[in-house]
Amino acid sequence: MLYRENGQFKTSYRADQQIFPIAQDRVVMALLLVFALAVVPLVMPEYFFRAVLIPFLILSLAALGLNILVGYCGQISLGTGAFMAVGAYAAYNFQVRIEGMPLIVSLLMGGVCATVVGVLFGIPSLRIKGLYLAVATLAAQFFIDWSFLRIKWFTNDSSSGSVSVAGMNVFGLPIDTPVQKYLFCLAFLIVFGLLAKNLVRGHIGREWMAIRDMDVAAAVIGIRPVYAKLSAFAVSSFIVGVAGALWGFVHLGSWEPAAFNIDRSFQLLFMVIIGGLGSIMGSFFGAAFIVVLPIVLDNLPYWFGIPIDTALAAHLTYMIFGALIVFFLIVEPHGLARLWSTAKEKLRLWPFPH
Amino acid sequence: MNRLKPIALTVALVAAHLATPALAQDKVQFFPSLTGRTGPVAPNATPFANGYADYMKLVNLRGGINGVKTLVEECETAYATDKGVECYERLKGKHGGATVFQPLSTGITFALTEKAPNDKVPLITSGYGRSDSADGGIFKWNFPLIGHYWVAGDTVLQHIAKKEGGWDKLKGKKIGVVYHDSPFGKELLPIMQERAAMHGFELLLLPVPAPGVEQKAIWLQVRQQRPDFVVMQTWGVMTPTAIKEAVATGYPREKMFGTWWSGAEPDLRDVGAAAKGYSAVMMQHGAEPQSTVVQDILSKVHGPGQGTGPKEEVGSVLYMRGVVGAMLAVEGVRAAQERFGKGKVMSGEQARWGYENLNLTQAKLDALGFKGVLRPVSTSCVDHMGSAWTRVHTWDGAKFTWASDWLQADEALIRPLVKNSAEKYAGEKKLTRRPPADCQS
């Protein structure tokens, strides 16, 4: 009833090519942005920012990056954690070694370094694909884990191998309080989300999808696989690298290579698969599912007043979480994003289904 | 969230078996407990959490901290840094604010070191965390009370040297260091390298990737290189794995020495008699089943069925470490009350003053039931460690027995190391050393 596009005519190409062609979507999106930018900072308690929202935003960004590679271009990667680590350590090195380096520039340079490494490890994708490629990117994970553990230069000769950053500011504004950190990450996510959405809608995104769907056919119609695959690796690693830098700088403040180990790669891959392959929206859903749900499950016994052993609560969380993953994958193999679009389809017809 | 707070508070009180919910109106001092009851360190971190909880119950049975009851709420970290950070954020504001955090993980300590000064919550990291945080002039909120890794490394080498008949006997020898390849393991290395350079022995570094169950390769190296001694900086499932590998390799257990996270009952029980002769340096206490405080816990807490874990583990090495950790946390608050008002609930900031001005004399320790367990601890603005004594115990096949007299870490060696490292940290973070006036705050 409310969600109906009757009478919304597009009379120009511009109007037809909008990201949100339906007026209601635009309104909801605008409201959501106002809510996220203006309301959330005022009402949420500190715990929410630090433990839920900031990790959610940063991991959404990383999932977005991975989704470009896995969802849009069809190149399975298990090296996401490694590319995050490259972003974080590179940004750290720019920050410590160059006096007066602006924070945003070091974060973006972290992304650039991740791009270089990502493209390097993307080269095998020109010859191999599918599971074989997954194993090749696994090599990136192990190699990069190893180098940040072993090569002291990367950690500025820290005796423990752990690095930390402090005194972050942008144009003189400090990034200290949870609200500032939240807004900082949100700004990154909005900009990158918009860029990614436009990339996948444009000719580059179509090339990626053509390669994903059938690379031989794509090559026949004139798409260069080398260019398409490597550009997907580049864009994906750039976003993932920036997300890694944010994870280290903004969320942890101090980190060791274990923060970006293979578990992180799997976690991100699950986010993309559960959220929805080849969907920008899906990246956010996936991140929300993987970040927020365990915390909620962990807290549920307390909220409902059931005194429960912490160890038992932790085990229960794992069990319920695992069961939910299986449930969602069976009910909707295309991820939460597909559930969302199905819901929207139903809403369009409501209340007169046919 | 706010609507749920009263419910959560009540539940926590009931969960902690702190008598009736009527207590909610009483004054409580909140001690959050970050536990590792699941994950790769569960066998070792569980007794710690149980000891921590039991001692807090004992404090309440003894009348609280000058009448203020203690309250413990746990949050499970599974030894993962990001979960630890989440737990910290969850607990730091609860029940009137956290008094002190004890993360029992070096990774979590590193992350919290960045956060604690903003939140004004002290951290006690007895025997782990940053070794350089013993320098209170730079690390205002960190307290590696009664020992850090460099104390462990120094005293374990002292013990080896003593057995060999002097430091000069170590010249030309080879010492293997099996360590967890993370900040936890690497923190030990500076002191080992310092001593190696001083006395002319060779170090064979043997890093093991987390969680530490993949050790075939490094024990093959031990078999090839035949180091004269092996020092282990291991934790959780990693220690029993190392000992089993050593048994399989045929490396003599008499030549293996653990630091204090590698020498507890869960590490050796599975191997049993085959591990006979293995020694580990202890942060003062070892297994103390005969101590007064353990007898008190057994009769007053476990007697009426209020105990947290199984009765058999009471008094074991890591259980005792939980008890000692809780005692230090409580005594800091007691010290703070001397200054800020007896019988009042201390804020984290006030408690910090207490930890910095801790003066646990032998008489006080004996009165608390720690006779023979601990030696006096006295901290100051400069020295956030307070005591650098250790002892070595040896596994006799079924339990630990003391194998050395008291050892003291060489302050002349460690103090400059701590200072240099702290200065380096301050330089990176653009911090300045606290002025003397700040010491009174």
PDB file of C-alpha atoms in Angstrom, chain B residues 8-272:
ATOM      1  CA  ALA B   8      20.916  -7.221  34.702  1.00  0.00           C
ATOM      2  CA  LEU B   9      22.100  -5.918  38.039  1.00  0.00           C
ATOM      3  CA  THR B  10      19.745  -8.142  39.979  1.00  0.00           C
ATOM      4  CA  VAL B  11      20.668 -11.154  37.911  1.00  0.00           C
ATOM      5  CA  ALA B  12      24.336 -10.571  38.372  1.00  0.00           C
ATOM      6  CA  LEU B  13      23.858 -10.388  42.088  1.00  0.00           C
ATOM      7  CA  VAL B  14      21.955 -13.637  42.178  1.00  0.00           C
ATOM      8  CA  ALA B  15      24.410 -15.228  39.805  1.00  0.00           C
ATOM      9  CA  ALA B  16      27.274 -14.307  42.033  1.00  0.00           C
ATOM     10  CA  HIS B  17      25.497 -16.033  44.928  1.00  0.00           C
ATOM     11  CA  LEU B  18      25.776 -12.850  46.912  1.00  0.00           C
ATOM     12  CA  ALA B  19      22.720 -13.592  49.031  1.00  0.00           C
ATOM     13  CA  THR B  20      19.398 -11.838  48.428  1.00  0.00           C
ATOM     14  CA  PRO B  21      18.649  -9.147  45.828  1.00  0.00           C
ATOM     15  CA  ALA B  22      18.113  -6.810  48.782  1.00  0.00           C
ATOM     16  CA  LEU B  23      21.869  -6.358  48.550  1.00  0.00           C
ATOM     17  CA  ALA B  24      21.272  -4.248  45.460  1.00  0.00           C
ATOM     18  CA  GLN B  25      20.751  -1.311  47.777  1.00  0.00           C
ATOM     19  CA  ASP B  26      23.989  -2.032  49.654  1.00  0.00           C
ATOM     20  CA  LYS B  27      27.248  -0.427  48.766  1.00  0.00           C
ATOM     21  CA  VAL B  28      29.132  -2.647  46.357  1.00  0.00           C
ATOM     22  CA  GLN B  29      32.582  -2.427  44.902  1.00  0.00           C
ATOM     23  CA  PHE B  30      32.438  -3.853  41.389  1.00  0.00           C
ATOM     24  CA  PHE B  31      35.240  -6.137  40.230  1.00  0.00           C
ATOM     25  CA  PRO B  32      34.710  -7.183  36.615  1.00  0.00           C
ATOM     26  CA  SER B  33      36.239 -10.510  35.675  1.00  0.00           C
ATOM     27  CA  LEU B  34      37.378 -11.203  32.122  1.00  0.00           C
ATOM     28  CA  THR B  35      37.423 -14.979  31.871  1.00  0.00           C
ATOM     29  CA  GLY B  36      38.883 -17.472  29.438  1.00  0.00           C
ATOM     30  CA  ARG B  37      36.638 -20.395  30.252  1.00  0.00           C
ATOM     31  CA  THR B  38      36.460 -21.385  26.575  1.00  0.00           C
ATOM     32  CA  GLY B  39      39.053 -21.336  23.823  1.00  0.00           C
ATOM     33  CA  PRO B  40      42.696 -22.372  23.686  1.00  0.00           C
ATOM     34  CA  VAL B  41      43.561 -21.423  27.264  1.00  0.00           C
ATOM     35  CA  ALA B  42      40.433 -22.755  28.955  1.00  0.00           C
ATOM     36  CA  PRO B  43      42.139 -25.466  31.057  1.00  0.00           C
ATOM     37  CA  ASN B  44      44.400 -22.846  32.624  1.00  0.00           C
ATOM     38  CA  ALA B  45      42.224 -19.748  32.702  1.00  0.00           C
ATOM     39  CA  THR B  46      39.268 -21.483  34.343  1.00  0.00           C
ATOM     40  CA  PRO B  47      40.992 -22.113  37.699  1.00  0.00           C
ATOM     41  CA  PHE B  48      42.134 -18.492  37.674  1.00  0.00           C
ATOM     42  CA  ALA B  49      38.572 -17.215  37.248  1.00  0.00           C
ATOM     43  CA  ASN B  50      37.330 -19.597  39.953  1.00  0.00           C
ATOM     44  CA  GLY B  51      39.997 -18.481  42.398  1.00  0.00           C
ATOM     45  CA  TYR B  52      39.217 -14.854  41.669  1.00  0.00           C
ATOM     46  CA  ALA B  53      35.508 -15.349  42.307  1.00  0.00           C
ATOM     47  CA  ASP B  54      36.024 -17.468  45.429  1.00  0.00           C
ATOM     48  CA  TYR B  55      38.372 -15.004  47.079  1.00  0.00           C
ATOM     49  CA  MET B  56      35.886 -12.183  46.473  1.00  0.00           C
ATOM     50  CA  LYS B  57      33.228 -14.291  48.197  1.00  0.00           C
ATOM     51  CA  LEU B  58      35.614 -14.878  51.076  1.00  0.00           C
ATOM     52  CA  VAL B  59      36.175 -11.118  51.365  1.00  0.00           C
ATOM     53  CA  ASN B  60      32.430 -10.634  51.672  1.00  0.00           C
ATOM     54  CA  LEU B  61      32.199 -13.351  54.313  1.00  0.00           C
ATOM     55  CA  ARG B  62      34.991 -11.620  56.183  1.00  0.00           C
ATOM     56  CA  GLY B  63      32.950  -8.410  56.195  1.00  0.00           C
ATOM     57  CA  GLY B  64      33.839  -6.851  52.875  1.00  0.00           C
ATOM     58  CA  ILE B  65      36.334  -4.049  52.381  1.00  0.00           C
ATOM     59  CA  ASN B  66      35.649  -2.084  55.558  1.00  0.00           C
ATOM     60  CA  GLY B  67      32.003  -2.980  55.097  1.00  0.00           C
ATOM     61  CA  VAL B  68      31.820  -2.516  51.337  1.00  0.00           C
ATOM     62  CA  LYS B  69      30.821  -5.763  49.653  1.00  0.00           C
ATOM     63  CA  THR B  70      32.564  -6.965  46.524  1.00  0.00           C
ATOM     64  CA  LEU B  71      30.638  -7.848  43.395  1.00  0.00           C
ATOM     65  CA  VAL B  72      32.018  -9.951  40.555  1.00  0.00           C
ATOM     66  CA  GLU B  73      30.516 -10.161  37.098  1.00  0.00           C
ATOM     67  CA  GLU B  74      32.174 -12.292  34.475  1.00  0.00           C
ATOM     68  CA  CYS B  75      32.471 -11.800  30.755  1.00  0.00           C
ATOM     69  CA  GLU B  76      33.889 -14.481  28.504  1.00  0.00           C
ATOM     70  CA  THR B  77      36.746 -13.432  26.206  1.00  0.00           C
ATOM     71  CA  ALA B  78      37.971 -16.856  25.012  1.00  0.00           C
ATOM     72  CA  TYR B  79      41.449 -15.210  24.983  1.00  0.00           C
ATOM     73  CA  ALA B  80      40.475 -13.220  21.853  1.00  0.00           C
ATOM     74  CA  THR B  81      41.495  -9.573  21.861  1.00  0.00           C
ATOM     75  CA  ASP B  82      38.420  -8.190  20.123  1.00  0.00           C
ATOM     76  CA  LYS B  83      36.089 -10.068  22.472  1.00  0.00           C
ATOM     77  CA  GLY B  84      38.118  -8.838  25.410  1.00  0.00           C
ATOM     78  CA  VAL B  85      37.704  -5.267  24.256  1.00  0.00           C
ATOM     79  CA  GLU B  86      33.969  -5.821  23.887  1.00  0.00           C
ATOM     80  CA  CYS B  87      33.787  -7.267  27.419  1.00  0.00           C
ATOM     81  CA  TYR B  88      35.727  -4.323  28.777  1.00  0.00           C
ATOM     82  CA  GLU B  89      33.312  -1.892  27.171  1.00  0.00           C
ATOM     83  CA  ARG B  90      30.374  -3.907  28.447  1.00  0.00           C
ATOM     84  CA  LEU B  91      31.538  -4.055  32.049  1.00  0.00           C
ATOM     85  CA  LYS B  92      33.406  -0.835  32.651  1.00  0.00           C
ATOM     86  CA  GLY B  93      30.318   1.236  33.405  1.00  0.00           C
ATOM     87  CA  LYS B  94      28.243  -1.375  35.210  1.00  0.00           C
ATOM     88  CA  HIS B  95      27.336  -1.375  38.915  1.00  0.00           C
ATOM     89  CA  GLY B  96      28.674   2.101  39.539  1.00  0.00           C
ATOM     90  CA  GLY B  97      31.821   1.642  37.491  1.00  0.00           C
ATOM     91  CA  ALA B  98      34.564  -0.962  37.331  1.00  0.00           C
ATOM     92  CA  THR B  99      37.258  -0.863  39.991  1.00  0.00           C
ATOM     93  CA  VAL B 100      40.017  -2.617  38.089  1.00  0.00           C
ATOM     94  CA  PHE B 101      40.397  -4.988  35.146  1.00  0.00           C
ATOM     95  CA  GLN B 102      42.580  -8.095  35.063  1.00  0.00           C
ATOM     96  CA  PRO B 103      42.397  -9.386  31.470  1.00  0.00           C
ATOM     97  CA  LEU B 104      44.644 -12.447  31.882  1.00  0.00           C
ATOM     98  CA  SER B 105      45.803 -11.954  28.294  1.00  0.00           C
ATOM     99  CA  THR B 106      48.691  -9.944  26.970  1.00  0.00           C
ATOM    100  CA  GLY B 107      46.881  -9.114  23.738  1.00  0.00           C
ATOM    101  CA  ILE B 108      43.866  -7.734  25.593  1.00  0.00           C
ATOM    102  CA  THR B 109      46.172  -5.831  27.943  1.00  0.00           C
ATOM    103  CA  PHE B 110      47.854  -4.129  24.995  1.00  0.00           C
ATOM    104  CA  ALA B 111      44.486  -3.051  23.616  1.00  0.00           C
ATOM    105  CA  LEU B 112      43.174  -1.900  27.003  1.00  0.00           C
ATOM    106  CA  THR B 113      46.352   0.036  27.765  1.00  0.00           C
ATOM    107  CA  GLU B 114      45.186   2.443  25.067  1.00  0.00           C
ATOM    108  CA  LYS B 115      41.716   2.736  26.555  1.00  0.00           C
ATOM    109  CA  ALA B 116      42.184   2.697  30.319  1.00  0.00           C
ATOM    110  CA  PRO B 117      43.653   6.227  30.668  1.00  0.00           C
ATOM    111  CA  ASN B 118      40.599   7.726  28.939  1.00  0.00           C
ATOM    112  CA  ASP B 119      38.166   5.743  31.031  1.00  0.00           C
ATOM    113  CA  LYS B 120      40.179   6.164  34.235  1.00  0.00           C
ATOM    114  CA  VAL B 121      40.134   2.462  35.052  1.00  0.00           C
ATOM    115  CA  PRO B 122      43.328   0.813  36.345  1.00  0.00           C
ATOM    116  CA  LEU B 123      44.613  -2.507  34.999  1.00  0.00           C
ATOM    117  CA  ILE B 124      46.333  -5.131  37.102  1.00  0.00           C
ATOM    118  CA  THR B 125      48.405  -7.476  34.962  1.00  0.00           C
ATOM    119  CA  SER B 126      50.235  -9.681  37.438  1.00  0.00           C
ATOM    120  CA  GLY B 127      52.878 -11.573  35.544  1.00  0.00           C
ATOM    121  CA  TYR B 128      51.810 -10.598  32.025  1.00  0.00           C
ATOM    122  CA  GLY B 129      51.001  -7.597  29.837  1.00  0.00           C
ATOM    123  CA  ARG B 130      53.614  -4.995  29.086  1.00  0.00           C
ATOM    124  CA  SER B 131      56.823  -5.443  31.041  1.00  0.00           C
ATOM    125  CA  ASP B 132      57.724  -1.794  30.563  1.00  0.00           C
ATOM    126  CA  SER B 133      54.471  -0.777  32.250  1.00  0.00           C
ATOM    127  CA  ALA B 134      56.298  -1.327  35.567  1.00  0.00           C
ATOM    128  CA  ASP B 135      57.463   2.245  34.943  1.00  0.00           C
ATOM    129  CA  GLY B 136      54.624   4.162  36.577  1.00  0.00           C
ATOM    130  CA  GLY B 137      56.036   7.456  35.365  1.00  0.00           C
ATOM    131  CA  ILE B 138      54.800   6.665  31.862  1.00  0.00           C
ATOM    132  CA  PHE B 139      52.141   4.026  32.473  1.00  0.00           C
ATOM    133  CA  LYS B 140      49.899   5.656  35.024  1.00  0.00           C
ATOM    134  CA  TRP B 141      47.098   3.080  34.819  1.00  0.00           C
ATOM    135  CA  ASN B 142      48.995  -0.220  34.398  1.00  0.00           C
ATOM    136  CA  PHE B 143      50.106  -2.355  37.315  1.00  0.00           C
ATOM    137  CA  PRO B 144      52.137  -5.491  36.561  1.00  0.00           C
ATOM    138  CA  LEU B 145      52.053  -6.256  40.295  1.00  0.00           C
ATOM    139  CA  ILE B 146      54.514  -8.777  41.765  1.00  0.00           C
ATOM    140  CA  GLY B 147      56.178  -9.602  38.470  1.00  0.00           C
ATOM    141  CA  HIS B 148      56.344  -9.250  34.725  1.00  0.00           C
ATOM    142  CA  TYR B 149      57.896 -11.352  31.955  1.00  0.00           C
ATOM    143  CA  TRP B 150      61.378  -9.958  32.402  1.00  0.00           C
ATOM    144  CA  VAL B 151      61.377 -10.953  36.063  1.00  0.00           C
ATOM    145  CA  ALA B 152      60.387 -14.461  35.004  1.00  0.00           C
ATOM    146  CA  GLY B 153      63.047 -14.600  32.294  1.00  0.00           C
ATOM    147  CA  ASP B 154      65.768 -13.232  34.525  1.00  0.00           C
ATOM    148  CA  THR B 155      65.073 -15.512  37.471  1.00  0.00           C
ATOM    149  CA  VAL B 156      64.711 -18.638  35.369  1.00  0.00           C
ATOM    150  CA  LEU B 157      68.167 -17.953  33.928  1.00  0.00           C
ATOM    151  CA  GLN B 158      69.485 -17.255  37.422  1.00  0.00           C
ATOM    152  CA  HIS B 159      68.168 -20.639  38.506  1.00  0.00           C
ATOM    153  CA  ILE B 160      69.836 -22.370  35.578  1.00  0.00           C
ATOM    154  CA  ALA B 161      73.102 -20.546  36.233  1.00  0.00           C
ATOM    155  CA  LYS B 162      72.978 -21.469  39.900  1.00  0.00           C
ATOM    156  CA  LYS B 163      72.449 -25.131  39.053  1.00  0.00           C
ATOM    157  CA  GLU B 164      75.376 -25.016  36.675  1.00  0.00           C
ATOM    158  CA  GLY B 165      77.579 -23.330  39.255  1.00  0.00           C
ATOM    159  CA  GLY B 166      77.673 -19.712  38.167  1.00  0.00           C
ATOM    160  CA  TRP B 167      77.009 -17.458  35.248  1.00  0.00           C
ATOM    161  CA  ASP B 168      80.415 -18.123  33.695  1.00  0.00           C
ATOM    162  CA  LYS B 169      79.458 -21.773  33.265  1.00  0.00           C
ATOM    163  CA  LEU B 170      76.795 -20.710  30.764  1.00  0.00           C
ATOM    164  CA  LYS B 171      79.382 -19.318  28.362  1.00  0.00           C
ATOM    165  CA  GLY B 172      79.224 -21.075  25.032  1.00  0.00           C
ATOM    166  CA  LYS B 173      76.094 -22.998  25.974  1.00  0.00           C
ATOM    167  CA  LYS B 174      72.962 -22.992  23.889  1.00  0.00           C
ATOM    168  CA  ILE B 175      69.541 -22.174  25.357  1.00  0.00           C
ATOM    169  CA  GLY B 176      66.391 -22.819  23.341  1.00  0.00           C
ATOM    170  CA  VAL B 177      63.392 -20.574  23.924  1.00  0.00           C
ATOM    171  CA  VAL B 178      60.049 -22.074  22.967  1.00  0.00           C
ATOM    172  CA  TYR B 179      57.561 -19.219  22.846  1.00  0.00           C
ATOM    173  CA  HIS B 180      54.068 -18.373  21.688  1.00  0.00           C
ATOM    174  CA  ASP B 181      54.473 -16.297  18.537  1.00  0.00           C
ATOM    175  CA  SER B 182      52.514 -13.290  19.775  1.00  0.00           C
ATOM    176  CA  PRO B 183      53.192 -10.374  22.126  1.00  0.00           C
ATOM    177  CA  PHE B 184      52.723 -12.849  24.979  1.00  0.00           C
ATOM    178  CA  GLY B 185      55.716 -14.887  23.875  1.00  0.00           C
ATOM    179  CA  LYS B 186      57.883 -12.177  22.418  1.00  0.00           C
ATOM    180  CA  GLU B 187      57.773 -10.029  25.542  1.00  0.00           C
ATOM    181  CA  LEU B 188      60.156 -12.505  27.141  1.00  0.00           C
ATOM    182  CA  LEU B 189      62.855 -12.116  24.518  1.00  0.00           C
ATOM    183  CA  PRO B 190      64.513  -8.773  25.415  1.00  0.00           C
ATOM    184  CA  ILE B 191      65.700 -10.040  28.800  1.00  0.00           C
ATOM    185  CA  MET B 192      66.915 -13.325  27.317  1.00  0.00           C
ATOM    186  CA  GLN B 193      68.865 -11.454  24.649  1.00  0.00           C
ATOM    187  CA  GLU B 194      70.300  -9.080  27.251  1.00  0.00           C
ATOM    188  CA  ARG B 195      71.508 -11.955  29.416  1.00  0.00           C
ATOM    189  CA  ALA B 196      72.800 -13.870  26.400  1.00  0.00           C
ATOM    190  CA  ALA B 197      74.925 -10.909  25.401  1.00  0.00           C
ATOM    191  CA  MET B 198      76.177 -10.471  28.971  1.00  0.00           C
ATOM    192  CA  HIS B 199      77.172 -14.055  29.628  1.00  0.00           C
ATOM    193  CA  GLY B 200      77.995 -15.296  26.179  1.00  0.00           C
ATOM    194  CA  PHE B 201      75.464 -18.047  25.725  1.00  0.00           C
ATOM    195  CA  GLU B 202      73.630 -18.627  22.501  1.00  0.00           C
ATOM    196  CA  LEU B 203      69.860 -18.343  22.094  1.00  0.00           C
ATOM    197  CA  LEU B 204      67.917 -20.657  19.842  1.00  0.00           C
ATOM    198  CA  LEU B 205      64.568 -18.978  19.200  1.00  0.00           C
ATOM    199  CA  LEU B 206      61.737 -21.416  18.618  1.00  0.00           C
ATOM    200  CA  PRO B 207      58.472 -19.559  17.908  1.00  0.00           C
ATOM    201  CA  VAL B 208      55.237 -21.539  17.853  1.00  0.00           C
ATOM    202  CA  PRO B 209      52.213 -20.081  16.025  1.00  0.00           C
ATOM    203  CA  ALA B 210      48.974 -19.632  17.985  1.00  0.00           C
ATOM    204  CA  PRO B 211      47.243 -21.511  19.528  1.00  0.00           C
ATOM    205  CA  GLY B 212      50.345 -23.650  19.893  1.00  0.00           C
ATOM    206  CA  VAL B 213      49.385 -27.210  19.117  1.00  0.00           C
ATOM    207  CA  GLU B 214      51.540 -27.374  15.984  1.00  0.00           C
ATOM    208  CA  GLN B 215      55.009 -28.002  17.425  1.00  0.00           C
ATOM    209  CA  LYS B 216      56.471 -30.926  15.494  1.00  0.00           C
ATOM    210  CA  ALA B 217      58.807 -28.699  13.514  1.00  0.00           C
ATOM    211  CA  ILE B 218      60.341 -26.882  16.434  1.00  0.00           C
ATOM    212  CA  TRP B 219      60.951 -30.057  18.440  1.00  0.00           C
ATOM    213  CA  LEU B 220      62.652 -31.490  15.406  1.00  0.00           C
ATOM    214  CA  GLN B 221      64.902 -28.472  15.599  1.00  0.00           C
ATOM    215  CA  VAL B 222      65.505 -29.166  19.286  1.00  0.00           C
ATOM    216  CA  ARG B 223      66.465 -32.720  18.382  1.00  0.00           C
ATOM    217  CA  GLN B 224      68.904 -31.507  15.739  1.00  0.00           C
ATOM    218  CA  GLN B 225      70.450 -28.620  17.624  1.00  0.00           C
ATOM    219  CA  ARG B 226      70.444 -30.198  21.079  1.00  0.00           C
ATOM    220  CA  PRO B 227      70.263 -26.994  23.148  1.00  0.00           C
ATOM    221  CA  ASP B 228      71.673 -27.374  26.657  1.00  0.00           C
ATOM    222  CA  PHE B 229      68.464 -26.016  28.143  1.00  0.00           C
ATOM    223  CA  VAL B 230      64.988 -25.176  26.936  1.00  0.00           C
ATOM    224  CA  VAL B 231      63.031 -22.272  28.417  1.00  0.00           C
ATOM    225  CA  MET B 232      59.306 -22.284  27.681  1.00  0.00           C
ATOM    226  CA  GLN B 233      57.051 -19.260  27.443  1.00  0.00           C
ATOM    227  CA  THR B 234      53.846 -21.138  26.718  1.00  0.00           C
ATOM    228  CA  TRP B 235      50.226 -20.884  27.862  1.00  0.00           C
ATOM    229  CA  GLY B 236      47.085 -22.964  27.669  1.00  0.00           C
ATOM    230  CA  VAL B 237      46.981 -26.044  25.444  1.00  0.00           C
ATOM    231  CA  MET B 238      50.444 -25.158  24.237  1.00  0.00           C
ATOM    232  CA  THR B 239      52.289 -26.328  27.346  1.00  0.00           C
ATOM    233  CA  PRO B 240      51.072 -29.940  27.523  1.00  0.00           C
ATOM    234  CA  THR B 241      51.699 -30.174  23.767  1.00  0.00           C
ATOM    235  CA  ALA B 242      55.276 -29.015  24.258  1.00  0.00           C
ATOM    236  CA  ILE B 243      55.885 -31.451  27.084  1.00  0.00           C
ATOM    237  CA  LYS B 244      54.450 -34.370  25.136  1.00  0.00           C
ATOM    238  CA  GLU B 245      56.635 -33.441  22.182  1.00  0.00           C
ATOM    239  CA  ALA B 246      59.638 -33.269  24.467  1.00  0.00           C
ATOM    240  CA  VAL B 247      58.845 -36.725  25.783  1.00  0.00           C
ATOM    241  CA  ALA B 248      58.489 -37.996  22.217  1.00  0.00           C
ATOM    242  CA  THR B 249      61.717 -36.300  21.171  1.00  0.00           C
ATOM    243  CA  GLY B 250      63.537 -37.664  24.172  1.00  0.00           C
ATOM    244  CA  TYR B 251      64.601 -34.268  25.372  1.00  0.00           C
ATOM    245  CA  PRO B 252      65.348 -34.526  29.118  1.00  0.00           C
ATOM    246  CA  ARG B 253      62.651 -32.840  31.210  1.00  0.00           C
ATOM    247  CA  GLU B 254      65.283 -31.914  33.790  1.00  0.00           C
ATOM    248  CA  LYS B 255      66.667 -29.456  31.259  1.00  0.00           C
ATOM    249  CA  MET B 256      63.326 -27.819  30.573  1.00  0.00           C
ATOM    250  CA  PHE B 257      62.273 -24.741  32.482  1.00  0.00           C
ATOM    251  CA  GLY B 258      58.964 -22.961  32.131  1.00  0.00           C
ATOM    252  CA  THR B 259      58.050 -19.423  33.013  1.00  0.00           C
ATOM    253  CA  TRP B 260      55.107 -19.000  35.342  1.00  0.00           C
ATOM    254  CA  TRP B 261      52.422 -19.445  32.708  1.00  0.00           C
ATOM    255  CA  SER B 262      53.909 -22.803  31.771  1.00  0.00           C
ATOM    256  CA  GLY B 263      54.021 -24.513  35.123  1.00  0.00           C
ATOM    257  CA  ALA B 264      50.590 -25.438  36.421  1.00  0.00           C
ATOM    258  CA  GLU B 265      48.813 -28.722  37.057  1.00  0.00           C
ATOM    259  CA  PRO B 266      46.624 -28.743  33.907  1.00  0.00           C
ATOM    260  CA  ASP B 267      49.830 -28.580  31.840  1.00  0.00           C
ATOM    261  CA  LEU B 268      51.373 -31.685  33.312  1.00  0.00           C
ATOM    262  CA  ARG B 269      48.547 -33.858  34.570  1.00  0.00           C
ATOM    263  CA  ASP B 270      48.067 -35.632  31.247  1.00  0.00           C
ATOM    264  CA  VAL B 271      51.726 -36.448  30.946  1.00  0.00           C
ATOM    265  CA  GLY B 272      52.034 -37.423  34.597  1.00  0.00           C
TER     266      GLY B 272
END
